[in-house]
PDB file of C-alpha atoms and ligand atoms in Angstrom:
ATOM      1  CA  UNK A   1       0.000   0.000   0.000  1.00 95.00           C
ATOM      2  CA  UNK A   2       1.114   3.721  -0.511  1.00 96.00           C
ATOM      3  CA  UNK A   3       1.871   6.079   1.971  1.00 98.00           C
ATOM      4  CA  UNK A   4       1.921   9.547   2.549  1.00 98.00           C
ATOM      5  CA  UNK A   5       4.142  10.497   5.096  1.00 98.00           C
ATOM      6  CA  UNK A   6       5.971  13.982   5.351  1.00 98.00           C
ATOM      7  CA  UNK A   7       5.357  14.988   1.728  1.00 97.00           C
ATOM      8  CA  UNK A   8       6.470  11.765   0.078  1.00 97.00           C
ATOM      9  CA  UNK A   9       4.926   8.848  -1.565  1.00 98.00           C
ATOM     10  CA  UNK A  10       6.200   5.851   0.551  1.00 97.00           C
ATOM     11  CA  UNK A  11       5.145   2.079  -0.699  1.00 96.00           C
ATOM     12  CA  UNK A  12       4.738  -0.240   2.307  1.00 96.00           C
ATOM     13  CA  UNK A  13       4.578  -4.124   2.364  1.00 96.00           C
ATOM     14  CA  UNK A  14       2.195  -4.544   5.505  1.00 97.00           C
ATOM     15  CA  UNK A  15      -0.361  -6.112   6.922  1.00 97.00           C
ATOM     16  CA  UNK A  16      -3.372  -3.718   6.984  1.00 97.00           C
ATOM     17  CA  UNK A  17      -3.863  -4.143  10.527  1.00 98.00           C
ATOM     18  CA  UNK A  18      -0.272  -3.432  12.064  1.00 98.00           C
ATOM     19  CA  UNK A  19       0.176  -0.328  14.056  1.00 98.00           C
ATOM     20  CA  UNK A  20       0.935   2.682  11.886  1.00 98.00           C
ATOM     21  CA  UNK A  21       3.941   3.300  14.676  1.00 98.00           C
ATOM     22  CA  UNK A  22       5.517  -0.002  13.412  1.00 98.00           C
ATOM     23  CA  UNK A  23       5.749   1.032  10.253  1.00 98.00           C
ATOM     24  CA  UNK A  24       6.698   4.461  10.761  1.00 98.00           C
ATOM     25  CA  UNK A  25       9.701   3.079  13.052  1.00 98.00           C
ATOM     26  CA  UNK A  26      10.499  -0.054  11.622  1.00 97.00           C
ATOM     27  CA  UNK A  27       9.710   0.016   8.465  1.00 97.00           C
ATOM     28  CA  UNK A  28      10.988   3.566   7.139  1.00 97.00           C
ATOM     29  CA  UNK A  29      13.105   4.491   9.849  1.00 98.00           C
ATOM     30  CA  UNK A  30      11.373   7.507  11.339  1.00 98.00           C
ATOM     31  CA  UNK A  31      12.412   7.091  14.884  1.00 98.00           C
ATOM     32  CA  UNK A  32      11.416  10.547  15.907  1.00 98.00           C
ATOM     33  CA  UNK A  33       7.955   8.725  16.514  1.00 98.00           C
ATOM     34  CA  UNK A  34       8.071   7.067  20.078  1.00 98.00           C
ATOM     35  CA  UNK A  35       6.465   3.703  21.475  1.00 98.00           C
ATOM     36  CA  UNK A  36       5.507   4.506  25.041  1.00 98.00           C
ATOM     37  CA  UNK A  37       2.248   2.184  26.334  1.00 98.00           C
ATOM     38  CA  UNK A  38       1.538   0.606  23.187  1.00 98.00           C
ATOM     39  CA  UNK A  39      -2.068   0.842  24.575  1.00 98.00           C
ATOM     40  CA  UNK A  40      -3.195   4.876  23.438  1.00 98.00           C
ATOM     41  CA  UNK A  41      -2.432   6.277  27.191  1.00 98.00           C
ATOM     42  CA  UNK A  42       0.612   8.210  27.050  1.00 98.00           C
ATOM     43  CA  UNK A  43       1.244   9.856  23.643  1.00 98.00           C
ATOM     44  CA  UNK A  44       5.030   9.155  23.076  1.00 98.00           C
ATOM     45  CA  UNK A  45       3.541   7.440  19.436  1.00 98.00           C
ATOM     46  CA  UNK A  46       1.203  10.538  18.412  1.00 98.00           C
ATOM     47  CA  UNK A  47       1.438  11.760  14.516  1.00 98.00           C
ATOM     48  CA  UNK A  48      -0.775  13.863  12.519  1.00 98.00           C
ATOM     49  CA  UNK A  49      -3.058  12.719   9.924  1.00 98.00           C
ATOM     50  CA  UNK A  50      -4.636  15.545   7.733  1.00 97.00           C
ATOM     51  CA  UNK A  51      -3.883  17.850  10.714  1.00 96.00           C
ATOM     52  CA  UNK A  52      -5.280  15.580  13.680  1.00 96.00           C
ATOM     53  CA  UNK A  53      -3.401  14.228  16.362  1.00 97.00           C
ATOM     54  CA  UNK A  54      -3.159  10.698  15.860  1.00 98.00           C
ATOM     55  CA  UNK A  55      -1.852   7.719  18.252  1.00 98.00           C
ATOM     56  CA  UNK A  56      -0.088   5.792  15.776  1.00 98.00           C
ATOM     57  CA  UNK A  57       0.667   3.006  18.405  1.00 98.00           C
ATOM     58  CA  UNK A  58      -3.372   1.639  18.027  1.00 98.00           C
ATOM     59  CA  UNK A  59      -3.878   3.252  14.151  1.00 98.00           C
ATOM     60  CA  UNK A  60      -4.149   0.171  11.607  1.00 98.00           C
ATOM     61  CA  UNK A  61      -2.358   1.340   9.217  1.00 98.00           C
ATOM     62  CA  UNK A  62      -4.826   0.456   5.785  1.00 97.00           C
ATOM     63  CA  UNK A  63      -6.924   3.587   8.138  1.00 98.00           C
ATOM     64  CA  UNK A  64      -4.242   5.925   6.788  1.00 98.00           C
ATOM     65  CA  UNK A  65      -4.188   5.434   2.884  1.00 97.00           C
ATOM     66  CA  UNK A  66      -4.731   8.598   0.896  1.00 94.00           C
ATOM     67  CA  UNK A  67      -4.157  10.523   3.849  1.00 98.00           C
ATOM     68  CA  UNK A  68      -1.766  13.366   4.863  1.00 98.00           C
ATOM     69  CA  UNK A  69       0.565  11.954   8.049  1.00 98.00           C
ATOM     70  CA  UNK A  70       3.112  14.079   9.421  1.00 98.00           C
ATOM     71  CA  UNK A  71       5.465  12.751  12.233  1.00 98.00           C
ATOM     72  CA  UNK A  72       8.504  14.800  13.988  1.00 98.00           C
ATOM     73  CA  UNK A  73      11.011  14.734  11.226  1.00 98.00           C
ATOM     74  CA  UNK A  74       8.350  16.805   9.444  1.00 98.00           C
ATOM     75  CA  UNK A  75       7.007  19.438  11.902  1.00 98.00           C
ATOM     76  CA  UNK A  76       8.836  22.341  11.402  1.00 98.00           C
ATOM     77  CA  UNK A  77       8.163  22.382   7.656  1.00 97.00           C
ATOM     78  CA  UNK A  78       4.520  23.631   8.905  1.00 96.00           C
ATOM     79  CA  UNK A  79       4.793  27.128  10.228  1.00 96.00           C
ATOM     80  CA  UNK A  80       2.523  26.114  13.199  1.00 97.00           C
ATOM     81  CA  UNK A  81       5.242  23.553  13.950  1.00 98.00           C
ATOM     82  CA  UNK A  82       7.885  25.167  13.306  1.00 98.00           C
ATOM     83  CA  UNK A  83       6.503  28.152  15.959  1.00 98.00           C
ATOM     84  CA  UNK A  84       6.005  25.052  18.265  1.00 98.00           C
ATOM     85  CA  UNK A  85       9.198  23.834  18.413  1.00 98.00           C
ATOM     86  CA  UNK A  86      11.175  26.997  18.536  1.00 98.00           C
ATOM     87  CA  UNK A  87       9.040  27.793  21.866  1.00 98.00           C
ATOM     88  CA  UNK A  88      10.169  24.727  22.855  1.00 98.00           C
ATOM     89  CA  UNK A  89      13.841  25.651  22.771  1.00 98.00           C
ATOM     90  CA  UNK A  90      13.457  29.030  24.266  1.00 97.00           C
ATOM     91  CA  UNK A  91      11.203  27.502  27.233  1.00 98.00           C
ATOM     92  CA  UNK A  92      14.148  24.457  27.407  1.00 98.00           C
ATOM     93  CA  UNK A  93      11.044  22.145  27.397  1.00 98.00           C
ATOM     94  CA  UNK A  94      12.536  18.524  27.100  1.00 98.00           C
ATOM     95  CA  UNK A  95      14.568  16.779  29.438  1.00 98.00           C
ATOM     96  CA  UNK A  96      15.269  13.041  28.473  1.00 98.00           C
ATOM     97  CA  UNK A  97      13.059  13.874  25.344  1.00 98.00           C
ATOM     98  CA  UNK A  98      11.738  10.820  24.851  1.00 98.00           C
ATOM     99  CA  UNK A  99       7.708  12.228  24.996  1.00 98.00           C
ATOM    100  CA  UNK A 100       8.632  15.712  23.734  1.00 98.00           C
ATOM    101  CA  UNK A 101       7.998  14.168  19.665  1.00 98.00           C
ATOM    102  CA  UNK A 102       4.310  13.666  20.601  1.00 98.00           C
ATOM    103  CA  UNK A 103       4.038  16.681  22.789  1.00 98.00           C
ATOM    104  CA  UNK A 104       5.364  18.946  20.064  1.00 98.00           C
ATOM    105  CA  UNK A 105       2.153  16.854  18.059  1.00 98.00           C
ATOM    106  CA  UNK A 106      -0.600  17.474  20.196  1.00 98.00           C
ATOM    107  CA  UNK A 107       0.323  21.227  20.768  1.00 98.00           C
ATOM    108  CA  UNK A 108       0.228  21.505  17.050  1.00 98.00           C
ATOM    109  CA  UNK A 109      -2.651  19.900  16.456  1.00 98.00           C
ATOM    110  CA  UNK A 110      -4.224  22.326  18.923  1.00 98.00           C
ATOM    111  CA  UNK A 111      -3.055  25.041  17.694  1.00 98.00           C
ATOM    112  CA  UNK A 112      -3.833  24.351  14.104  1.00 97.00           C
ATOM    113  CA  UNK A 113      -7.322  24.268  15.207  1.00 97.00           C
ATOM    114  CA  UNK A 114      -7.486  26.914  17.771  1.00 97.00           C
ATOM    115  CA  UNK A 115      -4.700  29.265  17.319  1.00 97.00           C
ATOM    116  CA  UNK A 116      -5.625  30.900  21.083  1.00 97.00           C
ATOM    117  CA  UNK A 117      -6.573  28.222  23.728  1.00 97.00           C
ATOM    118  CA  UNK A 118      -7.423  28.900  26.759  1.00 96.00           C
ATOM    119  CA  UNK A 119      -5.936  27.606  29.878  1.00 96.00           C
ATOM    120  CA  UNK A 120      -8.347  24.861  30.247  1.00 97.00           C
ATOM    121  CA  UNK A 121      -8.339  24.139  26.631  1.00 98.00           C
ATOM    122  CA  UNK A 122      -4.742  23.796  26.682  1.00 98.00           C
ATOM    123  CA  UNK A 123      -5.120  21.349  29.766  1.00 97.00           C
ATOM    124  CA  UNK A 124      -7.827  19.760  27.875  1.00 97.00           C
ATOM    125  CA  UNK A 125      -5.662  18.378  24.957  1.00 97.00           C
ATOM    126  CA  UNK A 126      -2.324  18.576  26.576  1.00 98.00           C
ATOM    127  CA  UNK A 127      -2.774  15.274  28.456  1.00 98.00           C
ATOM    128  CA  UNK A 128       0.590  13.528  27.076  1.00 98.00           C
ATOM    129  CA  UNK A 129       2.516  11.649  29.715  1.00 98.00           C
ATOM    130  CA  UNK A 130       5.894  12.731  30.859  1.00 98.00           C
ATOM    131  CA  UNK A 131       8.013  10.461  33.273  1.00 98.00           C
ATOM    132  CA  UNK A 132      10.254  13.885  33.565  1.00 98.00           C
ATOM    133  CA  UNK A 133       7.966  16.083  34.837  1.00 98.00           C
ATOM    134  CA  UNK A 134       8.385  18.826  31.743  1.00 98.00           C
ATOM    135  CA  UNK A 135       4.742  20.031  32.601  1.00 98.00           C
ATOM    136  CA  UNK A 136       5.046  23.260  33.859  1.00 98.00           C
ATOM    137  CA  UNK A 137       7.654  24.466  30.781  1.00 98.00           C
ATOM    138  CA  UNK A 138       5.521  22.950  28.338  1.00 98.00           C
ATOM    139  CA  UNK A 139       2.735  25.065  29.619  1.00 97.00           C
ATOM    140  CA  UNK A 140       4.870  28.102  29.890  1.00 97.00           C
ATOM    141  CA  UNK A 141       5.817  27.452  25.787  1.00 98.00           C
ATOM    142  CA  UNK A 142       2.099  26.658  25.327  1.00 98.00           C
ATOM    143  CA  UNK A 143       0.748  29.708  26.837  1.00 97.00           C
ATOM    144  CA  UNK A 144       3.252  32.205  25.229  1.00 96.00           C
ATOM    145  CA  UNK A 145       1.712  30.492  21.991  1.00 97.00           C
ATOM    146  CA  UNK A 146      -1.499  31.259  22.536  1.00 97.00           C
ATOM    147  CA  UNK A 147      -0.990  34.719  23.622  1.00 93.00           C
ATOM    148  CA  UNK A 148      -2.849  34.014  26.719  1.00 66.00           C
ATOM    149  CA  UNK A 149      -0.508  35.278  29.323  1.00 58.00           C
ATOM    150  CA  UNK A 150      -3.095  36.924  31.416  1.00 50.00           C
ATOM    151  CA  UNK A 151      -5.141  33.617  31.679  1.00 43.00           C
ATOM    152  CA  UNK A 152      -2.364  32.145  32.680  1.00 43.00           C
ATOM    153  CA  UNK A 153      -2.489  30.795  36.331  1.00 41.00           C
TER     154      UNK A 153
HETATM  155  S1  LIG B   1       2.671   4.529  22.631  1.00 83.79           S
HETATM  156 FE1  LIG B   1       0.851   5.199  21.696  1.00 83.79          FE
HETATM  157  S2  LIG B   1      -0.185   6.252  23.254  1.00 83.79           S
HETATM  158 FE2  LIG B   1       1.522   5.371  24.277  1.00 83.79          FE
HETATM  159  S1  LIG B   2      11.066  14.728  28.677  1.00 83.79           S
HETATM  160 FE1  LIG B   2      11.513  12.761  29.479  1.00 83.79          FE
HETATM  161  S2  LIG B   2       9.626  11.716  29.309  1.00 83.79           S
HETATM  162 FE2  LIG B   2       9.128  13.752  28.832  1.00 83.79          FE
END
């Protein structure tokens, strides 16, 4: 089946039902993508598909044909992303870094949709796990992205 991943046509040889996240990972090599849970809890595995976050860990991957799926190695060639991640840097978000690929996804996924979340909408969606605590400097990037400082708590 054909793939479109990052802006480029990939063929796969897979089952339809394996996890998108295997195939991203094993398959082509896009390691930026991380398996956490395995089970849709923490995040580590999220993607986009046509602009949505996506947990690629529990995504057959026949689900994502003729669709547009952007992982890590492709964010800051969006100029939501790319805003994303350079907050990310100046807020000295990750630590080990191992989460910070699907963080970086769900805040752009937000963003693309609402460009000015609230507080509560930003704790809403925001629910990745991180075993290294990185909360509070995520929100800090987050809320300096949504121009929200005076909601901020
Ligand atoms: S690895 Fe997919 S949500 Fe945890
Ligand atoms: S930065 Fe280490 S798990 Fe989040």
């Amino acid at each position: 089946m054909k793939l479109d991943i990052n802006n480029q046509t990939h063929e796969v040889d897979a089952d339809g039902d394996t996890p998108l996240l295997w195939v991203i990972r094993d398959d082509l090599g896009l390691t930026g993508t991380k398996y956490g849970c395995g089970l849709a809890q923490c995040g580590a595995c999220s993607v986009l598909v046509d602009g949505k976050v996506m947990r690629s860990c529990v995504t057959p991957v026949d689900s994502v044909v003729n669709r547009k799926i952007t992982t890590i190695e492709a964010i800051e060639a969006d100029a939501v992303g790319k805003r994303v991640v350079e907050k990310w840097v100046e807020h000295q978000a990750p630590q080990c870094g191992y989460c910070q690929s699907g963080q970086v996804m769900a805040a752009t996924a937000l963003l693309k949709e609402n460009p000015h979340p609230s507080q509560e909408e930003i704790a809403a969606v925001m629910i990745n796990l991180c075993r290294c605590g990185t909360y509070n400097a995520i929100n800090a990037a987050m809320t300096d992205l949504a121009g929200t400082k005076e909601g901020a708590k």
